[in-house]
PDB file of C-alpha atoms and ligand atoms in Angstrom:
ATOM      1  CA  MET A 588       2.501 -29.723  15.923  1.00 59.00           C
ATOM      2  CA  THR A 589       1.981 -29.097  12.212  1.00 53.00           C
ATOM      3  CA  SER A 590       4.851 -28.784   9.803  1.00 54.00           C
ATOM      4  CA  LEU A 591       5.602 -27.738   6.275  1.00 55.00           C
ATOM      5  CA  PHE A 592       5.348 -31.394   5.280  1.00 56.00           C
ATOM      6  CA  ASP A 593       1.717 -31.949   6.336  1.00 54.00           C
ATOM      7  CA  ASP A 594       0.140 -31.334   2.956  1.00 51.00           C
ATOM      8  CA  GLN A 595      -3.577 -31.260   3.732  1.00 53.00           C
ATOM      9  CA  SER A 596      -4.402 -30.398   0.107  1.00 52.00           C
ATOM     10  CA  ALA A 597      -2.853 -33.491  -1.482  1.00 53.00           C
ATOM     11  CA  PRO A 598      -5.514 -36.133  -2.218  1.00 53.00           C
ATOM     12  CA  PRO A 599      -4.993 -39.468  -0.481  1.00 52.00           C
ATOM     13  CA  ALA A 600      -3.228 -41.939  -2.737  1.00 72.00           C
ATOM     14  CA  TRP A 601      -5.071 -44.858  -1.154  1.00 80.00           C
ATOM     15  CA  GLU A 602      -8.795 -44.479  -0.664  1.00 76.00           C
ATOM     16  CA  PRO A 603     -10.799 -47.415   0.728  1.00 76.00           C
ATOM     17  CA  LEU A 604     -14.185 -47.407  -1.035  1.00 78.00           C
ATOM     18  CA  GLU A 605     -16.049 -50.297   0.527  1.00 73.00           C
ATOM     19  CA  ASP A 606     -14.969 -53.577   2.071  1.00 81.00           C
ATOM     20  CA  GLY A 607     -12.465 -55.041  -0.385  1.00 90.00           C
ATOM     21  CA  ALA A 608     -12.431 -52.152  -2.873  1.00 94.00           C
ATOM     22  CA  VAL A 609      -9.559 -49.669  -2.966  1.00 95.00           C
ATOM     23  CA  LEU A 610      -9.389 -46.571  -5.162  1.00 95.00           C
ATOM     24  CA  LEU A 611      -5.895 -45.468  -6.218  1.00 96.00           C
ATOM     25  CA  ARG A 612      -6.454 -41.984  -7.656  1.00 95.00           C
ATOM     26  CA  GLY A 613      -4.002 -41.118 -10.441  1.00 96.00           C
ATOM     27  CA  PHE A 614      -2.089 -44.378 -10.039  1.00 96.00           C
ATOM     28  CA  ALA A 615      -1.732 -44.903 -13.816  1.00 97.00           C
ATOM     29  CA  GLY A 616      -0.498 -41.333 -14.408  1.00 96.00           C
ATOM     30  CA  PRO A 617       3.179 -42.103 -15.054  1.00 96.00           C
ATOM     31  CA  GLN A 618       2.271 -44.814 -17.620  1.00 96.00           C
ATOM     32  CA  SER A 619      -0.869 -43.444 -19.239  1.00 96.00           C
ATOM     33  CA  SER A 620       0.493 -42.299 -22.588  1.00 97.00           C
ATOM     34  CA  THR A 621       2.321 -45.641 -22.960  1.00 98.00           C
ATOM     35  CA  LEU A 622      -0.872 -47.483 -21.990  1.00 98.00           C
ATOM     36  CA  VAL A 623      -2.813 -45.669 -24.716  1.00 98.00           C
ATOM     37  CA  GLU A 624      -0.153 -46.514 -27.326  1.00 98.00           C
ATOM     38  CA  GLU A 625      -0.279 -50.160 -26.276  1.00 98.00           C
ATOM     39  CA  VAL A 626      -4.094 -50.206 -26.489  1.00 98.00           C
ATOM     40  CA  GLU A 627      -3.809 -48.907 -30.047  1.00 98.00           C
ATOM     41  CA  ARG A 628      -1.224 -51.571 -30.875  1.00 98.00           C
ATOM     42  CA  VAL A 629      -3.458 -54.315 -29.445  1.00 98.00           C
ATOM     43  CA  ALA A 630      -6.415 -52.966 -31.434  1.00 98.00           C
ATOM     44  CA  ARG A 631      -4.485 -53.164 -34.699  1.00 98.00           C
ATOM     45  CA  ILE A 632      -4.215 -56.939 -34.161  1.00 98.00           C
ATOM     46  CA  ALA A 633      -7.542 -57.544 -32.386  1.00 98.00           C
ATOM     47  CA  PRO A 634      -9.878 -54.715 -33.458  1.00 98.00           C
ATOM     48  CA  PHE A 635     -12.485 -53.212 -31.149  1.00 98.00           C
ATOM     49  CA  ARG A 636     -15.885 -54.743 -31.825  1.00 98.00           C
ATOM     50  CA  HIS A 637     -19.408 -54.564 -30.450  1.00 98.00           C
ATOM     51  CA  MET A 638     -20.185 -58.040 -29.142  1.00 97.00           C
ATOM     52  CA  VAL A 639     -23.656 -59.548 -28.946  1.00 96.00           C
ATOM     53  CA  THR A 640     -25.013 -60.758 -25.605  1.00 94.00           C
ATOM     54  CA  PRO A 641     -26.660 -64.163 -25.177  1.00 93.00           C
ATOM     55  CA  GLY A 642     -29.956 -62.246 -25.069  1.00 93.00           C
ATOM     56  CA  GLY A 643     -29.314 -60.864 -28.557  1.00 95.00           C
ATOM     57  CA  TYR A 644     -28.403 -57.283 -27.662  1.00 94.00           C
ATOM     58  CA  THR A 645     -25.440 -55.589 -29.326  1.00 96.00           C
ATOM     59  CA  MET A 646     -23.332 -53.974 -26.618  1.00 97.00           C
ATOM     60  CA  SER A 647     -22.869 -50.186 -26.762  1.00 98.00           C
ATOM     61  CA  VAL A 648     -19.329 -50.636 -25.409  1.00 98.00           C
ATOM     62  CA  ALA A 649     -16.713 -51.761 -27.974  1.00 98.00           C
ATOM     63  CA  MET A 650     -14.297 -54.404 -26.660  1.00 98.00           C
ATOM     64  CA  THR A 651     -11.050 -56.186 -27.330  1.00 98.00           C
ATOM     65  CA  ASN A 652      -8.620 -58.221 -25.212  1.00 98.00           C
ATOM     66  CA  CYS A 653      -4.978 -58.972 -24.672  1.00 98.00           C
ATOM     67  CA  GLY A 654      -3.265 -61.680 -22.650  1.00 98.00           C
ATOM     68  CA  ARG A 655      -3.567 -65.450 -22.892  1.00 98.00           C
ATOM     69  CA  LEU A 656      -7.335 -65.383 -22.382  1.00 98.00           C
ATOM     70  CA  GLY A 657      -9.952 -62.996 -23.730  1.00 98.00           C
ATOM     71  CA  TRP A 658     -13.500 -62.445 -22.529  1.00 98.00           C
ATOM     72  CA  VAL A 659     -16.054 -62.976 -25.275  1.00 97.00           C
ATOM     73  CA  THR A 660     -19.807 -63.115 -25.559  1.00 94.00           C
ATOM     74  CA  ASP A 661     -22.061 -64.348 -28.320  1.00 90.00           C
ATOM     75  CA  ARG A 662     -25.494 -65.966 -28.655  1.00 88.00           C
ATOM     76  CA  THR A 663     -24.181 -69.085 -26.875  1.00 92.00           C
ATOM     77  CA  GLY A 664     -23.051 -67.298 -23.686  1.00 93.00           C
ATOM     78  CA  TYR A 665     -20.111 -65.614 -21.974  1.00 94.00           C
ATOM     79  CA  ARG A 666     -16.713 -67.262 -21.721  1.00 96.00           C
ATOM     80  CA  TYR A 667     -12.951 -66.803 -21.785  1.00 97.00           C
ATOM     81  CA  ASP A 668     -11.266 -68.013 -24.959  1.00 97.00           C
ATOM     82  CA  GLU A 669      -7.639 -68.225 -26.110  1.00 98.00           C
ATOM     83  CA  ILE A 670      -8.752 -67.406 -29.654  1.00 98.00           C
ATOM     84  CA  ASP A 671     -10.270 -64.178 -30.915  1.00 98.00           C
ATOM     85  CA  PRO A 672     -13.427 -65.394 -32.689  1.00 97.00           C
ATOM     86  CA  GLN A 673     -13.279 -62.473 -35.112  1.00 97.00           C
ATOM     87  CA  THR A 674      -9.747 -63.115 -36.421  1.00 97.00           C
ATOM     88  CA  GLY A 675      -9.201 -66.776 -35.526  1.00 98.00           C
ATOM     89  CA  LEU A 676      -5.872 -65.741 -33.968  1.00 98.00           C
ATOM     90  CA  GLN A 677      -4.632 -65.782 -30.388  1.00 98.00           C
ATOM     91  CA  TRP A 678      -5.199 -62.535 -28.530  1.00 98.00           C
ATOM     92  CA  PRO A 679      -2.200 -60.168 -28.580  1.00 98.00           C
ATOM     93  CA  ALA A 680       0.222 -60.737 -25.699  1.00 98.00           C
ATOM     94  CA  MET A 681      -0.243 -58.697 -22.543  1.00 98.00           C
ATOM     95  CA  PRO A 682       2.168 -55.728 -22.815  1.00 98.00           C
ATOM     96  CA  PRO A 683       4.650 -55.910 -19.902  1.00 98.00           C
ATOM     97  CA  VAL A 684       3.686 -52.357 -18.857  1.00 98.00           C
ATOM     98  CA  PHE A 685       0.081 -53.585 -18.397  1.00 98.00           C
ATOM     99  CA  ALA A 686       1.077 -56.554 -16.233  1.00 98.00           C
ATOM    100  CA  ARG A 687       3.411 -54.409 -14.117  1.00 97.00           C
ATOM    101  CA  LEU A 688       0.763 -51.758 -13.518  1.00 98.00           C
ATOM    102  CA  ALA A 689      -1.896 -54.315 -12.543  1.00 98.00           C
ATOM    103  CA  ALA A 690       0.443 -56.176 -10.200  1.00 97.00           C
ATOM    104  CA  GLY A 691       1.623 -52.898  -8.661  1.00 96.00           C
ATOM    105  CA  ALA A 692      -1.932 -51.733  -8.004  1.00 96.00           C
ATOM    106  CA  ALA A 693      -2.961 -55.081  -6.488  1.00 96.00           C
ATOM    107  CA  ARG A 694       0.111 -54.974  -4.270  1.00 94.00           C
ATOM    108  CA  GLU A 695      -0.900 -51.497  -3.006  1.00 92.00           C
ATOM    109  CA  ALA A 696      -4.252 -52.998  -2.053  1.00 92.00           C
ATOM    110  CA  GLY A 697      -2.669 -55.964  -0.280  1.00 91.00           C
ATOM    111  CA  ASP A 698      -2.644 -58.650  -2.980  1.00 89.00           C
ATOM    112  CA  SER A 699       1.059 -59.210  -3.492  1.00 89.00           C
ATOM    113  CA  LEU A 700       1.022 -61.943  -6.158  1.00 92.00           C
ATOM    114  CA  PHE A 701      -1.441 -60.822  -8.815  1.00 96.00           C
ATOM    115  CA  LEU A 702      -0.454 -62.263 -12.204  1.00 97.00           C
ATOM    116  CA  PRO A 703      -3.312 -61.460 -14.617  1.00 98.00           C
ATOM    117  CA  ASP A 704      -3.758 -63.683 -17.676  1.00 98.00           C
ATOM    118  CA  ALA A 705      -6.548 -61.583 -19.201  1.00 98.00           C
ATOM    119  CA  CYS A 706      -7.023 -57.892 -19.903  1.00 98.00           C
ATOM    120  CA  LEU A 707     -10.415 -56.858 -21.232  1.00 98.00           C
ATOM    121  CA  ILE A 708     -10.254 -53.453 -22.905  1.00 98.00           C
ATOM    122  CA  ASN A 709     -13.544 -51.575 -23.087  1.00 98.00           C
ATOM    123  CA  ARG A 710     -13.984 -48.494 -25.261  1.00 98.00           C
ATOM    124  CA  TYR A 711     -16.849 -46.116 -24.481  1.00 98.00           C
ATOM    125  CA  GLU A 712     -18.137 -43.291 -26.608  1.00 98.00           C
ATOM    126  CA  PRO A 713     -20.749 -40.812 -25.401  1.00 98.00           C
ATOM    127  CA  GLY A 714     -23.945 -42.657 -24.489  1.00 98.00           C
ATOM    128  CA  ALA A 715     -22.236 -46.063 -24.135  1.00 98.00           C
ATOM    129  CA  ARG A 716     -22.987 -47.859 -20.883  1.00 98.00           C
ATOM    130  CA  LEU A 717     -22.518 -51.179 -19.139  1.00 98.00           C
ATOM    131  CA  SER A 718     -25.582 -52.474 -17.344  1.00 96.00           C
ATOM    132  CA  LEU A 719     -25.405 -53.934 -13.863  1.00 97.00           C
ATOM    133  CA  HIS A 720     -23.655 -57.332 -13.806  1.00 96.00           C
ATOM    134  CA  GLN A 721     -21.353 -59.562 -11.787  1.00 96.00           C
ATOM    135  CA  ASP A 722     -17.944 -60.745 -13.036  1.00 95.00           C
ATOM    136  CA  LYS A 723     -18.097 -64.477 -12.414  1.00 94.00           C
ATOM    137  CA  ASN A 724     -16.622 -66.198 -15.454  1.00 93.00           C
ATOM    138  CA  GLU A 725     -13.240 -66.335 -13.711  1.00 94.00           C
ATOM    139  CA  ARG A 726     -12.081 -69.508 -12.005  1.00 93.00           C
ATOM    140  CA  ASP A 727     -10.883 -68.132  -8.653  1.00 95.00           C
ATOM    141  CA  PHE A 728     -12.877 -65.380  -6.932  1.00 95.00           C
ATOM    142  CA  ASP A 729     -10.078 -64.971  -4.376  1.00 94.00           C
ATOM    143  CA  GLN A 730      -8.154 -63.199  -7.143  1.00 96.00           C
ATOM    144  CA  PRO A 731      -8.926 -59.478  -7.385  1.00 96.00           C
ATOM    145  CA  ILE A 732      -9.928 -57.511 -10.472  1.00 97.00           C
ATOM    146  CA  VAL A 733      -7.993 -54.345 -11.256  1.00 97.00           C
ATOM    147  CA  SER A 734      -9.619 -51.624 -13.361  1.00 98.00           C
ATOM    148  CA  VAL A 735      -7.798 -48.703 -14.993  1.00 98.00           C
ATOM    149  CA  SER A 736      -9.700 -45.682 -16.346  1.00 98.00           C
ATOM    150  CA  LEU A 737      -8.313 -43.611 -19.232  1.00 98.00           C
ATOM    151  CA  GLY A 738      -9.830 -40.691 -21.138  1.00 98.00           C
ATOM    152  CA  LEU A 739     -13.259 -39.212 -20.470  1.00 98.00           C
ATOM    153  CA  PRO A 740     -14.658 -39.453 -16.926  1.00 98.00           C
ATOM    154  CA  ALA A 741     -17.292 -42.015 -15.989  1.00 98.00           C
ATOM    155  CA  ILE A 742     -19.515 -43.037 -13.109  1.00 98.00           C
ATOM    156  CA  PHE A 743     -19.231 -46.588 -11.790  1.00 97.00           C
ATOM    157  CA  GLN A 744     -22.369 -48.002 -10.230  1.00 97.00           C
ATOM    158  CA  PHE A 745     -21.446 -50.285  -7.369  1.00 95.00           C
ATOM    159  CA  GLY A 746     -24.155 -52.410  -5.755  1.00 96.00           C
ATOM    160  CA  GLY A 747     -24.434 -55.442  -3.536  1.00 96.00           C
ATOM    161  CA  LEU A 748     -24.609 -59.208  -3.981  1.00 96.00           C
ATOM    162  CA  GLU A 749     -28.188 -59.027  -5.339  1.00 97.00           C
ATOM    163  CA  ARG A 750     -29.120 -57.167  -8.501  1.00 96.00           C
ATOM    164  CA  SER A 751     -31.874 -55.339  -6.589  1.00 97.00           C
ATOM    165  CA  ASP A 752     -29.511 -53.972  -3.898  1.00 97.00           C
ATOM    166  CA  THR A 753     -29.051 -50.202  -3.905  1.00 97.00           C
ATOM    167  CA  THR A 754     -26.041 -48.881  -5.795  1.00 96.00           C
ATOM    168  CA  ILE A 755     -23.610 -46.126  -4.969  1.00 95.00           C
ATOM    169  CA  ARG A 756     -22.046 -43.950  -7.670  1.00 96.00           C
ATOM    170  CA  ILE A 757     -18.267 -43.717  -7.860  1.00 95.00           C
ATOM    171  CA  PRO A 758     -16.934 -41.027 -10.223  1.00 96.00           C
ATOM    172  CA  VAL A 759     -13.675 -42.019 -11.916  1.00 97.00           C
ATOM    173  CA  ILE A 760     -11.348 -39.983 -14.095  1.00 97.00           C
ATOM    174  CA  HIS A 761      -8.309 -40.476 -16.307  1.00 98.00           C
ATOM    175  CA  ASN A 762      -5.578 -42.498 -14.505  1.00 97.00           C
ATOM    176  CA  ASP A 763      -7.752 -43.745 -11.638  1.00 97.00           C
ATOM    177  CA  VAL A 764      -7.205 -47.396 -10.703  1.00 97.00           C
ATOM    178  CA  ILE A 765      -9.528 -49.515  -8.563  1.00 97.00           C
ATOM    179  CA  VAL A 766      -8.714 -52.890  -7.038  1.00 96.00           C
ATOM    180  CA  TRP A 767     -11.814 -54.998  -6.377  1.00 96.00           C
ATOM    181  CA  GLY A 768     -11.079 -57.908  -4.093  1.00 93.00           C
ATOM    182  CA  GLY A 769     -12.266 -59.817  -1.057  1.00 91.00           C
ATOM    183  CA  PRO A 770     -15.906 -59.150  -0.210  1.00 92.00           C
ATOM    184  CA  ALA A 771     -16.261 -56.647  -3.103  1.00 94.00           C
ATOM    185  CA  ARG A 772     -15.297 -59.181  -5.755  1.00 95.00           C
ATOM    186  CA  LEU A 773     -18.779 -60.516  -6.508  1.00 96.00           C
ATOM    187  CA  ARG A 774     -20.766 -57.342  -6.112  1.00 96.00           C
ATOM    188  CA  TYR A 775     -22.948 -56.074  -8.935  1.00 97.00           C
ATOM    189  CA  HIS A 776     -21.483 -53.141 -10.843  1.00 97.00           C
ATOM    190  CA  GLY A 777     -21.967 -51.171 -14.032  1.00 98.00           C
ATOM    191  CA  VAL A 778     -21.101 -47.948 -15.803  1.00 98.00           C
ATOM    192  CA  ALA A 779     -23.601 -45.088 -16.307  1.00 98.00           C
ATOM    193  CA  PRO A 780     -24.024 -43.718 -19.865  1.00 98.00           C
ATOM    194  CA  LEU A 781     -20.855 -41.813 -20.755  1.00 98.00           C
ATOM    195  CA  LYS A 782     -21.267 -38.049 -20.958  1.00 98.00           C
ATOM    196  CA  GLY A 783     -19.940 -36.319 -24.068  1.00 97.00           C
ATOM    197  CA  GLY A 784     -16.721 -34.341 -23.920  1.00 97.00           C
ATOM    198  CA  SER A 785     -13.219 -34.134 -25.251  1.00 98.00           C
ATOM    199  CA  HIS A 786     -10.162 -35.499 -23.516  1.00 97.00           C
ATOM    200  CA  PRO A 787      -6.690 -34.195 -24.498  1.00 97.00           C
ATOM    201  CA  LEU A 788      -5.250 -37.704 -24.967  1.00 96.00           C
ATOM    202  CA  LEU A 789      -8.309 -39.709 -26.051  1.00 97.00           C
ATOM    203  CA  GLY A 790     -10.747 -37.259 -27.635  1.00 97.00           C
ATOM    204  CA  CYS A 791     -14.326 -38.481 -27.325  1.00 97.00           C
ATOM    205  CA  TYR A 792     -13.432 -41.866 -25.831  1.00 98.00           C
ATOM    206  CA  ARG A 793     -13.020 -43.565 -22.505  1.00 98.00           C
ATOM    207  CA  TYR A 794     -10.934 -46.742 -22.237  1.00 98.00           C
ATOM    208  CA  ASN A 795     -11.224 -49.074 -19.300  1.00 98.00           C
ATOM    209  CA  LEU A 796      -8.733 -51.887 -18.803  1.00 98.00           C
ATOM    210  CA  THR A 797      -9.837 -54.690 -16.494  1.00 98.00           C
ATOM    211  CA  PHE A 798      -7.210 -57.163 -15.428  1.00 98.00           C
ATOM    212  CA  ARG A 799      -8.240 -60.605 -14.283  1.00 97.00           C
ATOM    213  CA  LYS A 800      -6.744 -63.946 -13.413  1.00 97.00           C
ATOM    214  CA  ALA A 801      -9.297 -65.852 -15.438  1.00 97.00           C
ATOM    215  CA  GLY A 802      -7.826 -69.334 -15.900  1.00 95.00           C
TER     216      GLY A 802
HETATM  217  C1  LIG B1984     -16.938 -54.375  -8.784  1.00 76.68           C
HETATM  218  N1  LIG B1984     -15.899 -52.872 -16.683  1.00 76.68           N
HETATM  219  O1  LIG B1984     -15.552 -55.142 -17.967  1.00 76.68           O
HETATM  220  S1  LIG B1984     -14.586 -52.107 -14.084  1.00 76.68           S
HETATM  221  C2  LIG B1984     -16.226 -55.206 -16.944  1.00 76.68           C
HETATM  222  O2  LIG B1984     -15.537 -49.381 -16.765  1.00 76.68           O
HETATM  223  C3  LIG B1984     -16.516 -53.963 -16.211  1.00 76.68           C
HETATM  224  O3  LIG B1984     -15.613 -50.869 -18.306  1.00 76.68           O
HETATM  225  C4  LIG B1984     -16.179 -51.554 -16.164  1.00 76.68           C
HETATM  226  O4  LIG B1984     -17.240 -53.987 -15.288  1.00 76.68           O
HETATM  227  C5  LIG B1984     -15.736 -50.527 -17.147  1.00 76.68           C
HETATM  228  O5  LIG B1984     -16.655 -56.262 -16.480  1.00 76.68           O
HETATM  229  C6  LIG B1984     -15.691 -51.180 -14.901  1.00 76.68           C
HETATM  230  C7  LIG B1984     -15.424 -51.972 -12.626  1.00 76.68           C
HETATM  231  C8  LIG B1984     -15.534 -53.211 -11.880  1.00 76.68           C
HETATM  232  C9  LIG B1984     -14.942 -54.344 -12.337  1.00 76.68           C
HETATM  233  C10 LIG B1984     -15.021 -55.476 -11.604  1.00 76.68           C
HETATM  234  C11 LIG B1984     -15.675 -55.521 -10.407  1.00 76.68           C
HETATM  235  C12 LIG B1984     -16.203 -53.215 -10.735  1.00 76.68           C
HETATM  236  C13 LIG B1984     -16.270 -54.362  -9.968  1.00 76.68           C
HETATM  237  C14 LIG B1984     -15.776 -56.671  -9.642  1.00 76.68           C
HETATM  238  C15 LIG B1984     -16.418 -56.637  -8.459  1.00 76.68           C
HETATM  239  C16 LIG B1984     -17.013 -55.502  -8.032  1.00 76.68           C
HETATM  240 FE1  LIG B1985     -17.581 -56.110 -14.700  1.00 76.68          FE
END
């Protein structure tokens, strides 16, 4: 028996991607304009910058951080640091709306006590990309990573536990949230070069927030 309330056209709110990865389409929608304002506030204290990798490459993605710990890279390696090396100051505090969103998304995916201490904010402009890597500077791989996409659309590349494993492409748009936990946590991933375009809220940019329990 079908009824008026079986809305076959509504997209599923909860979309399992792969073992351990859950896509929450539109999950950040109610907060997105506040999130963008908070990103801009963070960036007034800790400006976006293009960091240099240990191999000497300048990243095409511009980054900043908020929360107790920030992810940084330089010629000596990758690490989390309480101090922004560019300003010598602590990173700006994690806005409560960020922490609530990340904890709420993790809870949807089954992780009920996610208290991130780091939020890496990536800013992409057309052509910017993130090559295939693993996130393994965090202390506890049992803790998930939550990513929030804002602005222009992007394509995540999601591979396996070896760099040479085949990758699948996951298109993400403004307000999509993904929780990467369990067996997905250590899989290689990256972002394909951003296509040009104009987003009503963010113009020619894409922001990605990644929340981690780093320390
Ligand atoms: C898959 N950022 O900052 S999060 C990063 O869009 C990073 O800026 C991407 O990868 C971005 O490290 C996308 C996608 C992501 C994050 C963590 C993962 C995918 C993941 C951990 C395990 C598996
Ligand atoms: Fe990553």
